[in-house]
CSV table of C-alpha atoms and ligand atoms in Angstrom, one decimal:
chain,number,residue,atom,x,y,z
A,1083,MET,CA,114.9,83.1,131.6
A,1084,ARG,CA,115.5,86.2,129.4
A,1085,THR,CA,112.4,86.3,127.1
A,1086,ALA,CA,113.1,86.6,123.2
A,1087,MET,CA,112.3,90.1,123.6
A,1088,THR,CA,115.0,91.1,126.0
A,1089,ARG,CA,117.7,89.3,123.8
A,1090,LEU,CA,116.5,91.0,120.7
A,1091,CYS,CA,116.4,94.6,122.8
A,1092,SER,CA,118.5,95.8,125.0
A,1093,PRO,CA,120.3,99.4,126.0
A,1094,SER,CA,122.9,98.4,124.1
A,1095,ARG,CA,121.3,96.5,121.5
A,1096,PRO,CA,118.6,98.9,119.5
A,1097,CYS,CA,115.2,96.7,118.8
A,1098,SER,CA,115.5,98.0,115.0
A,1099,LEU,CA,116.0,94.6,113.7
A,1100,LEU,CA,112.9,93.8,115.6
A,1101,VAL,CA,111.2,96.5,114.0
A,1102,LEU,CA,112.1,95.8,110.6
A,1103,ALA,CA,110.9,92.2,110.9
A,1104,LEU,CA,107.3,93.3,112.2
A,1105,LEU,CA,107.0,96.0,109.4
A,1106,GLN,CA,107.8,93.2,107.3
A,1107,LEU,CA,105.4,90.9,108.6
A,1108,ALA,CA,102.4,93.6,108.8
A,1109,PHE,CA,103.0,94.3,105.3
A,1110,VAL,CA,102.6,90.7,104.0
A,1111,LEU,CA,99.9,90.3,106.5
A,1112,PHE,CA,98.0,93.4,104.5
A,1113,LEU,CA,98.4,92.2,101.0
A,1114,TYR,CA,97.3,88.9,102.2
A,1115,ARG,CA,94.2,90.3,104.0
A,1116,ARG,CA,93.1,92.4,100.9
A,1117,SER,CA,94.0,89.6,98.3
A,1118,LEU,CA,91.3,87.5,100.5
A,1119,SER,CA,88.8,90.3,101.2
A,1120,ASN,CA,88.5,91.6,97.4
A,1121,SER,CA,87.0,89.5,94.9
A,1122,PHE,CA,90.3,88.1,93.8
A,1123,THR,CA,90.6,85.2,96.0
A,1124,SER,CA,92.2,83.4,92.9
A,1125,LEU,CA,95.3,84.9,90.6
A,1126,LEU,CA,93.8,86.3,87.3
A,1127,TYR,CA,95.9,85.2,84.5
A,1128,GLU,CA,95.1,86.3,80.9
A,1129,ASP,CA,94.3,82.9,78.9
A,1130,ASP,CA,97.2,81.3,76.9
A,1131,HIS,CA,94.9,80.1,74.2
A,1132,GLY,CA,95.8,76.6,75.1
A,1133,GLY,CA,99.5,76.9,74.5
A,1134,HIS,CA,101.6,74.1,75.8
A,1135,TRP,CA,105.0,75.1,75.1
A,1136,ASP,CA,108.3,72.9,74.8
A,1137,TYR,CA,110.7,75.0,76.1
A,1138,THR,CA,113.4,72.6,74.9
A,1139,LYS,CA,112.8,73.1,71.0
A,1140,THR,CA,113.8,76.7,70.6
A,1141,HIS,CA,113.9,78.7,67.8
A,1142,ASP,CA,115.7,81.9,66.4
A,1143,VAL,CA,114.0,85.3,67.2
A,1144,TYR,CA,114.8,86.5,63.7
A,1145,THR,CA,112.9,83.7,62.0
A,1146,ASN,CA,111.3,85.1,58.9
A,1147,LEU,CA,112.4,88.4,59.5
A,1148,SER,CA,113.8,88.7,56.2
A,1149,LEU,CA,110.3,88.5,55.0
A,1150,ILE,CA,109.8,92.0,55.9
A,1151,THR,CA,110.3,94.4,53.1
A,1152,PRO,CA,109.8,98.0,51.7
A,1153,GLY,CA,106.2,98.5,52.0
A,1154,PRO,CA,103.8,100.4,49.6
A,1155,ASP,CA,102.1,103.6,50.2
A,1156,ARG,CA,100.9,104.2,53.5
A,1157,GLU,CA,97.7,105.6,52.5
A,1158,THR,CA,96.4,102.2,50.8
A,1159,LEU,CA,97.6,100.0,53.9
A,1160,VAL,CA,94.8,97.2,55.5
A,1161,GLN,CA,94.7,96.3,58.7
A,1162,CYS,CA,97.3,93.8,60.3
A,1163,PRO,CA,95.6,90.1,60.8
A,1164,ALA,CA,94.6,89.4,63.9
A,1165,GLN,CA,97.5,86.8,64.7
A,1166,SER,CA,100.8,87.7,62.9
A,1167,PRO,CA,102.1,85.2,60.3
A,1168,LEU,CA,105.6,85.8,61.1
A,1169,LEU,CA,105.2,84.0,64.4
A,1170,GLU,CA,104.7,81.0,62.3
A,1171,TYR,CA,107.0,79.1,59.9
A,1172,THR,CA,106.5,76.6,57.6
A,1173,PHE,CA,108.8,73.1,56.8
A,1174,LEU,CA,108.0,70.5,54.7
A,1175,LEU,CA,104.6,72.0,53.6
A,1176,SER,CA,103.4,72.0,57.2
A,1177,THR,CA,103.2,75.2,59.1
A,1178,PHE,CA,104.5,75.2,63.0
A,1179,THR,CA,104.6,78.1,65.7
A,1180,VAL,CA,107.8,79.3,66.7
A,1181,GLY,CA,107.3,80.0,70.4
A,1182,PRO,CA,110.3,79.4,72.5
A,1183,LEU,CA,113.1,81.4,71.5
A,1184,THR,CA,116.7,80.4,71.6
A,1185,ILE,CA,118.4,82.9,74.4
A,1186,SER,CA,122.1,83.0,74.8
A,1187,PHE,CA,124.2,85.7,76.3
A,1188,GLN,CA,127.5,84.3,75.6
A,1189,LYS,CA,128.4,87.0,73.1
A,1190,ILE,CA,127.8,90.3,73.6
A,1191,PRO,CA,126.3,91.9,70.1
A,1192,ILE,CA,127.6,95.6,68.8
A,1193,MET,CA,125.1,98.0,67.9
A,1194,SER,CA,126.0,98.1,64.4
A,1195,LYS,CA,125.6,94.3,64.1
A,1196,ILE,CA,121.9,95.1,65.6
A,1197,GLU,CA,121.1,97.7,63.4
A,1198,ARG,CA,122.4,95.7,60.0
A,1199,LYS,CA,120.1,92.7,61.0
A,1200,ASN,CA,117.1,95.1,61.6
A,1201,PRO,CA,116.9,97.0,59.0
A,1202,TYR,CA,113.6,98.5,59.1
A,1203,VAL,CA,114.3,99.8,62.5
A,1204,LYS,CA,114.1,103.5,62.2
A,1205,SER,CA,115.7,106.3,64.3
A,1206,GLY,CA,114.8,106.5,67.9
A,1207,GLY,CA,114.3,103.0,67.4
A,1208,ARG,CA,110.6,102.9,65.9
A,1209,TYR,CA,109.0,100.7,63.7
A,1210,THR,CA,105.8,100.7,61.7
A,1211,PRO,CA,105.0,97.5,59.9
A,1212,PRO,CA,105.4,98.4,56.1
A,1213,HIS,CA,102.8,96.0,54.8
A,1214,CYS,CA,99.8,96.5,57.2
A,1215,LYS,CA,98.2,99.0,59.8
A,1216,ALA,CA,99.3,97.8,63.2
A,1217,TRP,CA,96.7,96.9,65.9
A,1218,TYR,CA,98.4,98.3,68.6
A,1219,LYS,CA,101.3,101.3,69.5
A,1220,THR,CA,103.2,100.3,72.4
A,1221,ALA,CA,106.3,102.0,73.9
A,1222,ILE,CA,108.9,100.2,75.8
A,1223,LEU,CA,110.5,102.2,78.7
A,1224,VAL,CA,113.9,100.9,80.1
A,1225,PRO,CA,115.2,102.2,83.3
A,1226,HIS,CA,118.9,102.3,82.8
A,1227,ARG,CA,122.4,102.9,84.4
A,1228,ASN,CA,125.9,101.7,83.4
A,1229,ARG,CA,124.2,98.5,81.9
A,1230,GLU,CA,125.1,99.0,78.5
A,1231,PRO,CA,126.1,95.3,77.6
A,1232,HIS,CA,122.9,94.2,79.1
A,1233,LEU,CA,120.8,97.0,76.6
A,1234,ARG,CA,122.9,95.4,73.6
A,1235,GLN,CA,121.2,92.0,74.3
A,1236,LEU,CA,117.9,93.2,75.0
A,1237,LEU,CA,118.1,95.3,71.8
A,1238,TYR,CA,119.3,92.3,70.0
A,1239,TYR,CA,116.5,90.3,70.7
A,1240,LEU,CA,113.4,92.7,71.7
A,1241,HIS,CA,113.7,94.2,68.0
A,1242,PRO,CA,113.1,91.1,66.1
A,1243,PHE,CA,110.6,90.0,68.6
A,1244,LEU,CA,108.3,93.1,68.3
A,1245,GLN,CA,108.5,93.2,64.6
A,1246,ARG,CA,107.7,89.6,64.3
A,1247,GLN,CA,104.4,90.5,66.5
A,1248,GLN,CA,103.4,93.2,63.9
A,1249,LEU,CA,103.4,95.9,66.2
A,1250,GLN,CA,104.2,99.5,65.9
A,1251,TYR,CA,106.7,100.1,68.8
A,1252,ALA,CA,109.5,102.6,69.8
A,1253,ILE,CA,112.1,101.6,72.6
A,1254,TYR,CA,113.0,104.5,75.1
A,1255,VAL,CA,116.0,103.9,77.4
A,1256,ILE,CA,115.8,106.4,80.1
A,1257,HIS,CA,119.3,106.9,81.7
A,1258,GLN,CA,119.8,108.2,85.0
A,1259,THR,CA,123.0,110.5,85.3
A,1260,GLY,CA,124.6,111.9,88.2
A,1261,ASN,CA,125.8,109.8,91.2
A,1262,ARG,CA,122.6,109.6,93.2
A,1263,THR,CA,121.1,106.3,94.2
A,1264,PHE,CA,119.6,104.6,91.1
A,1265,ASN,CA,115.9,105.0,91.2
A,1266,ARG,CA,114.3,102.6,88.7
A,1267,ALA,CA,110.4,103.9,89.4
A,1268,LYS,CA,111.4,107.6,89.1
A,1269,LEU,CA,113.1,106.9,85.8
A,1270,LEU,CA,110.1,105.0,84.7
A,1271,ASN,CA,107.6,108.0,85.5
A,1272,VAL,CA,109.9,110.2,83.3
A,1273,GLY,CA,109.8,107.5,80.6
A,1274,VAL,CA,106.3,107.9,80.7
A,1275,ARG,CA,105.9,111.5,80.4
A,1276,GLU,CA,108.4,111.8,77.7
A,1277,ALA,CA,107.2,108.8,75.4
A,1278,LEU,CA,103.8,110.3,75.7
A,1279,LYS,CA,104.9,113.5,74.1
A,1280,ASP,CA,105.8,111.5,70.9
A,1281,GLU,CA,102.8,109.5,70.5
A,1282,ASP,CA,99.1,108.7,71.7
A,1283,TRP,CA,100.7,104.8,72.9
A,1284,ASP,CA,97.9,102.4,73.7
A,1285,CYS,CA,100.5,100.6,75.9
A,1286,LEU,CA,103.2,101.4,78.0
A,1287,PHE,CA,106.0,98.5,79.0
A,1288,LEU,CA,108.0,99.2,81.9
A,1289,HIS,CA,111.0,97.0,80.9
A,1290,ASP,CA,114.1,95.9,82.9
A,1291,VAL,CA,117.4,95.7,81.1
A,1292,ASP,CA,118.3,92.4,81.8
A,1293,LEU,CA,115.0,90.7,81.3
A,1294,ILE,CA,114.3,88.7,77.8
A,1295,PRO,CA,111.3,87.3,77.0
A,1296,GLU,CA,111.7,83.9,76.0
A,1297,ASN,CA,108.5,82.8,73.9
A,1298,ASP,CA,107.6,84.9,71.0
A,1299,HIS,CA,103.6,84.6,71.8
A,1300,ASN,CA,104.0,86.7,75.0
A,1301,LEU,CA,102.5,89.5,73.2
A,1302,TYR,CA,103.7,93.1,74.3
A,1303,VAL,CA,100.0,94.7,74.3
A,1304,CYS,CA,98.1,95.8,77.5
A,1305,ASN,CA,95.2,94.2,79.1
A,1306,LYS,CA,92.4,96.6,78.5
A,1307,ARG,CA,90.8,96.4,82.0
A,1308,TYR,CA,93.5,95.4,84.4
A,1309,PRO,CA,97.6,96.4,84.7
A,1310,LYS,CA,99.3,93.2,83.5
A,1311,HIS,CA,102.4,91.6,85.0
A,1312,VAL,CA,104.3,90.1,82.1
A,1313,SER,CA,107.4,88.6,83.6
A,1314,SER,CA,105.5,85.9,85.7
A,1315,ALA,CA,107.9,83.2,85.0
A,1316,MET,CA,111.5,84.1,85.2
A,1317,ASN,CA,114.4,81.9,85.2
A,1318,LYS,CA,115.8,83.6,88.4
A,1319,PHE,CA,112.5,82.5,90.3
A,1320,LYS,CA,112.3,78.9,88.7
A,1321,TYR,CA,110.0,79.9,86.5
A,1322,ARG,CA,107.3,81.0,89.3
A,1323,LEU,CA,105.9,83.7,90.9
A,1324,PRO,CA,108.4,84.6,93.6
A,1325,TYR,CA,105.3,85.6,95.8
A,1326,ARG,CA,101.7,86.4,95.4
A,1327,MET,CA,101.7,90.4,94.8
A,1328,TYR,CA,104.9,90.3,92.9
A,1329,PHE,CA,105.0,93.1,90.5
A,1330,GLY,CA,108.9,93.5,89.2
A,1331,GLY,CA,110.5,92.9,86.1
A,1332,VAL,CA,108.2,93.8,83.2
A,1333,SER,CA,104.9,95.2,83.5
A,1334,ALA,CA,102.6,96.8,80.9
A,1335,LEU,CA,99.8,99.6,81.7
A,1336,THR,CA,97.9,101.6,79.2
A,1337,PRO,CA,98.4,105.1,80.0
A,1338,ASP,CA,95.1,105.5,81.6
A,1339,GLN,CA,95.6,102.7,84.0
A,1340,TYR,CA,99.1,104.5,84.6
A,1341,MET,CA,97.7,107.9,85.5
A,1342,ARG,CA,94.9,106.0,87.6
A,1343,ILE,CA,97.2,104.9,89.9
A,1344,ASN,CA,99.3,108.3,89.9
A,1345,GLY,CA,102.2,106.3,88.1
A,1346,PHE,CA,104.7,104.8,90.4
A,1347,PRO,CA,106.7,106.5,93.2
A,1348,ASN,CA,109.2,108.8,93.0
A,1349,THR,CA,110.6,108.2,96.3
A,1350,TYR,CA,112.3,105.0,96.3
A,1351,TRP,CA,116.1,105.7,95.8
A,1352,GLY,CA,117.9,101.7,95.7
A,1353,TRP,CA,117.0,98.5,95.4
A,1354,GLY,CA,113.6,97.2,96.2
A,1355,GLY,CA,110.4,97.7,97.5
A,1356,GLU,CA,109.3,100.1,94.4
A,1357,ASP,CA,107.3,97.2,92.6
A,1358,ASP,CA,105.4,96.3,95.9
A,1359,ASP,CA,104.3,100.0,96.0
A,1360,ILE,CA,102.9,99.9,92.8
A,1361,SER,CA,101.2,96.3,93.3
A,1362,ALA,CA,99.6,98.0,96.2
A,1363,ARG,CA,98.3,101.3,94.5
A,1364,ILE,CA,96.8,99.4,91.7
A,1365,TYR,CA,94.7,97.9,94.1
A,1366,PHE,CA,94.0,101.2,95.9
A,1367,ALA,CA,92.9,102.6,92.6
A,1368,GLY,CA,90.2,99.8,92.7
A,1369,MET,CA,91.9,97.5,90.3
A,1370,LYS,CA,93.3,94.2,90.0
A,1371,ILE,CA,96.6,92.7,88.3
A,1372,ILE,CA,96.4,90.2,85.5
A,1373,ARG,CA,98.9,88.6,84.7
A,1374,THR,CA,100.7,86.7,81.3
A,1375,PRO,CA,100.3,82.9,82.0
A,1376,LEU,CA,103.4,81.7,83.5
A,1377,SER,CA,103.4,79.2,80.5
A,1378,LEU,CA,104.0,82.3,78.0
A,1379,GLY,CA,105.8,85.0,80.4
A,1380,HIS,CA,109.2,83.0,80.7
A,1381,TYR,CA,112.2,85.5,80.9
A,1382,LYS,CA,115.5,84.7,81.0
A,1383,MET,CA,117.6,87.4,83.2
A,1384,ILE,CA,121.2,88.4,82.3
A,1385,THR,CA,123.1,87.3,86.0
A,1386,HIS,CA,125.0,90.2,87.1
A,1387,SER,CA,126.3,91.0,90.6
A,1388,MET,CA,124.9,94.1,92.5
A,1389,ASP,CA,124.9,97.3,90.9
A,1390,VAL,CA,127.2,100.1,92.7
A,1391,GLY,CA,125.0,102.8,93.5
A,1392,ASN,CA,121.9,100.4,93.6
A,1393,GLU,CA,122.1,99.4,97.0
A,1394,LYS,CA,119.2,98.1,99.0
A,1395,ASN,CA,116.6,100.5,100.1
A,1396,GLU,CA,116.9,100.1,103.9
A,1397,LYS,CA,113.4,102.6,104.2
A,1398,ARG,CA,111.7,100.0,101.6
A,1399,PHE,CA,109.6,98.3,104.5
A,1400,ASP,CA,108.7,101.6,106.0
A,1401,MET,CA,107.6,102.9,103.0
A,1402,VAL,CA,105.5,100.1,101.3
A,1403,VAL,CA,103.2,99.9,104.9
A,1404,LYS,CA,102.3,103.6,104.3
A,1405,VAL,CA,101.2,103.5,100.6
A,1406,SER,CA,97.6,104.1,101.2
A,1407,LYS,CA,98.5,107.5,102.5
A,1408,SER,CA,101.5,108.3,100.1
A,1409,TRP,CA,100.3,107.1,96.6
A,1410,ARG,CA,98.0,110.3,96.1
A,1411,SER,CA,100.4,112.4,96.6
A,1412,ASP,CA,103.8,110.5,95.4
A,1413,GLY,CA,103.7,109.8,91.6
A,1414,MET,CA,103.0,111.5,88.2
A,1415,ASN,CA,101.7,114.7,89.7
A,1416,SER,CA,104.4,115.2,92.3
A,1417,ILE,CA,107.6,114.6,89.9
A,1418,ASN,CA,110.5,117.1,89.0
A,1419,TYR,CA,113.6,116.3,87.0
A,1420,SER,CA,116.0,117.8,84.9
A,1421,LEU,CA,115.8,116.3,81.4
A,1422,LEU,CA,119.3,116.6,79.8
A,1423,LYS,CA,119.6,115.2,76.9
A,1424,ARG,CA,117.0,113.4,74.3
A,1425,GLU,CA,118.4,111.5,71.4
A,1426,GLU,CA,116.9,109.9,68.4
A,1427,LEU,CA,120.0,106.8,68.3
A,1428,PRO,CA,119.3,104.3,65.5
A,1429,LEU,CA,118.0,101.5,68.0
A,1430,TYR,CA,116.3,103.4,70.9
A,1431,THR,CA,115.6,106.8,71.9
A,1432,ASN,CA,117.9,108.1,74.7
A,1433,ILE,CA,116.3,110.3,77.4
A,1434,THR,CA,119.2,111.7,79.8
A,1435,VAL,CA,117.7,112.8,82.9
A,1436,ASP,CA,119.4,114.4,86.3
A,1437,PHE,CA,118.1,113.8,89.7
A,1438,GLY,CA,120.8,115.9,91.3
A,1439,ASN,CA,123.9,114.7,92.9
A,1440,SER,CA,123.2,114.3,96.5
A,1441,PRO,CA,122.0,113.0,99.1
A,1442,SER,CA,123.3,109.9,97.9
A,1443,VAL,CA,120.2,107.9,99.1
B,1304,BGN,C1,111.1,91.1,97.2
B,1304,BGN,C2,111.0,92.9,97.0
B,1304,BGN,C3,110.9,93.5,95.7
B,1304,BGN,C4,112.0,92.8,94.5
B,1304,BGN,C5,111.2,91.2,94.8
B,1304,BGN,C6,112.4,90.2,94.0
B,1304,BGN,C7,110.8,94.6,99.3
B,1304,BGN,C8,110.2,94.9,100.0
B,1304,BGN,C9,109.4,94.4,101.4
B,1304,BGN,C10,108.8,94.9,101.7
B,1304,BGN,N1,110.6,93.7,98.0
B,1304,BGN,O1,111.5,91.2,98.7
B,1304,BGN,O2,111.4,95.1,95.2
B,1304,BGN,O3,111.4,92.9,93.6
B,1304,BGN,O4,111.7,91.0,96.4
B,1304,BGN,O5,113.7,90.3,93.8
B,1304,BGN,O6,112.7,94.2,99.5
């Protein structure tokens, strides 16, 4: 009787599938073992302050936005309240929290409509509350290529969402030009470097273009101690974490946390694995991952087919098992790119970057 080994590997059939499967298993075991051997035997979630949200009752993300009016002289401003009053609304003399938002992708809004609905957003997609000093300054970084309809949906929902949280913020879209395979993590490194030239941001939000937050109490601020995984409950994964160490979608790090992990890897070309690399480097750098509670971290994904130029990265299994060796030398300290353009558009700052045209992977 032939063994499973000889059935999988023979001179006519190389063992690459078996090797890939074993590497994947080794990676999963490695993360699992680390998660047991460290003190984080339970998943860490931020406190959701007892919020129990009913997602069958949703509200417009533009609720209360008309209450924003021109502000006085900036010198005289006082600190914003600890909790933004724009997250509440009054009905029949009672006050309610908005929370779950109505998100629909049926119509794709045009840019001029989004501009009209957000009159206090300034050139470059920047905003500062006109009537009070914001507690936090958050930069939103969005890696992008050929997804303009998704970008418009994101801008339509994110601008009012952030203004109602009374944040000081700016949205950066980092666009990869050329025909080389897409590189999400490297685009984010570029975004961080460029954004930090503008402002001493308190918090960096690394944000996929196709994910829309569904609860306005999901505050776009960082956790002071740990890198935060924000999109903890995506509709794509039935509003649960797909696996224990998942770090994809939307995450938030302070500039200091970002530099401590040497930023993100530059070497993942194509789909998959870079988020697992980031997750591993957080632990190698002596930190933990904290998450937005599942009840608050709801995200709706804009459905789409696989992008051309972002095919699955076949090397990702080999790469994620080597993070302990690679993370110190592959990241912010090794990035090179040519910045082609930096434009202050009405709703975002567009950073166009070239990673070259060949090789294609
Ligand atoms: C995982 C991918 C992630 C992706 C999630 C969710 C890999 C590497 C395996 C060692 N990781 O499987 O990159 O974000 O699925 O889609 O493929």
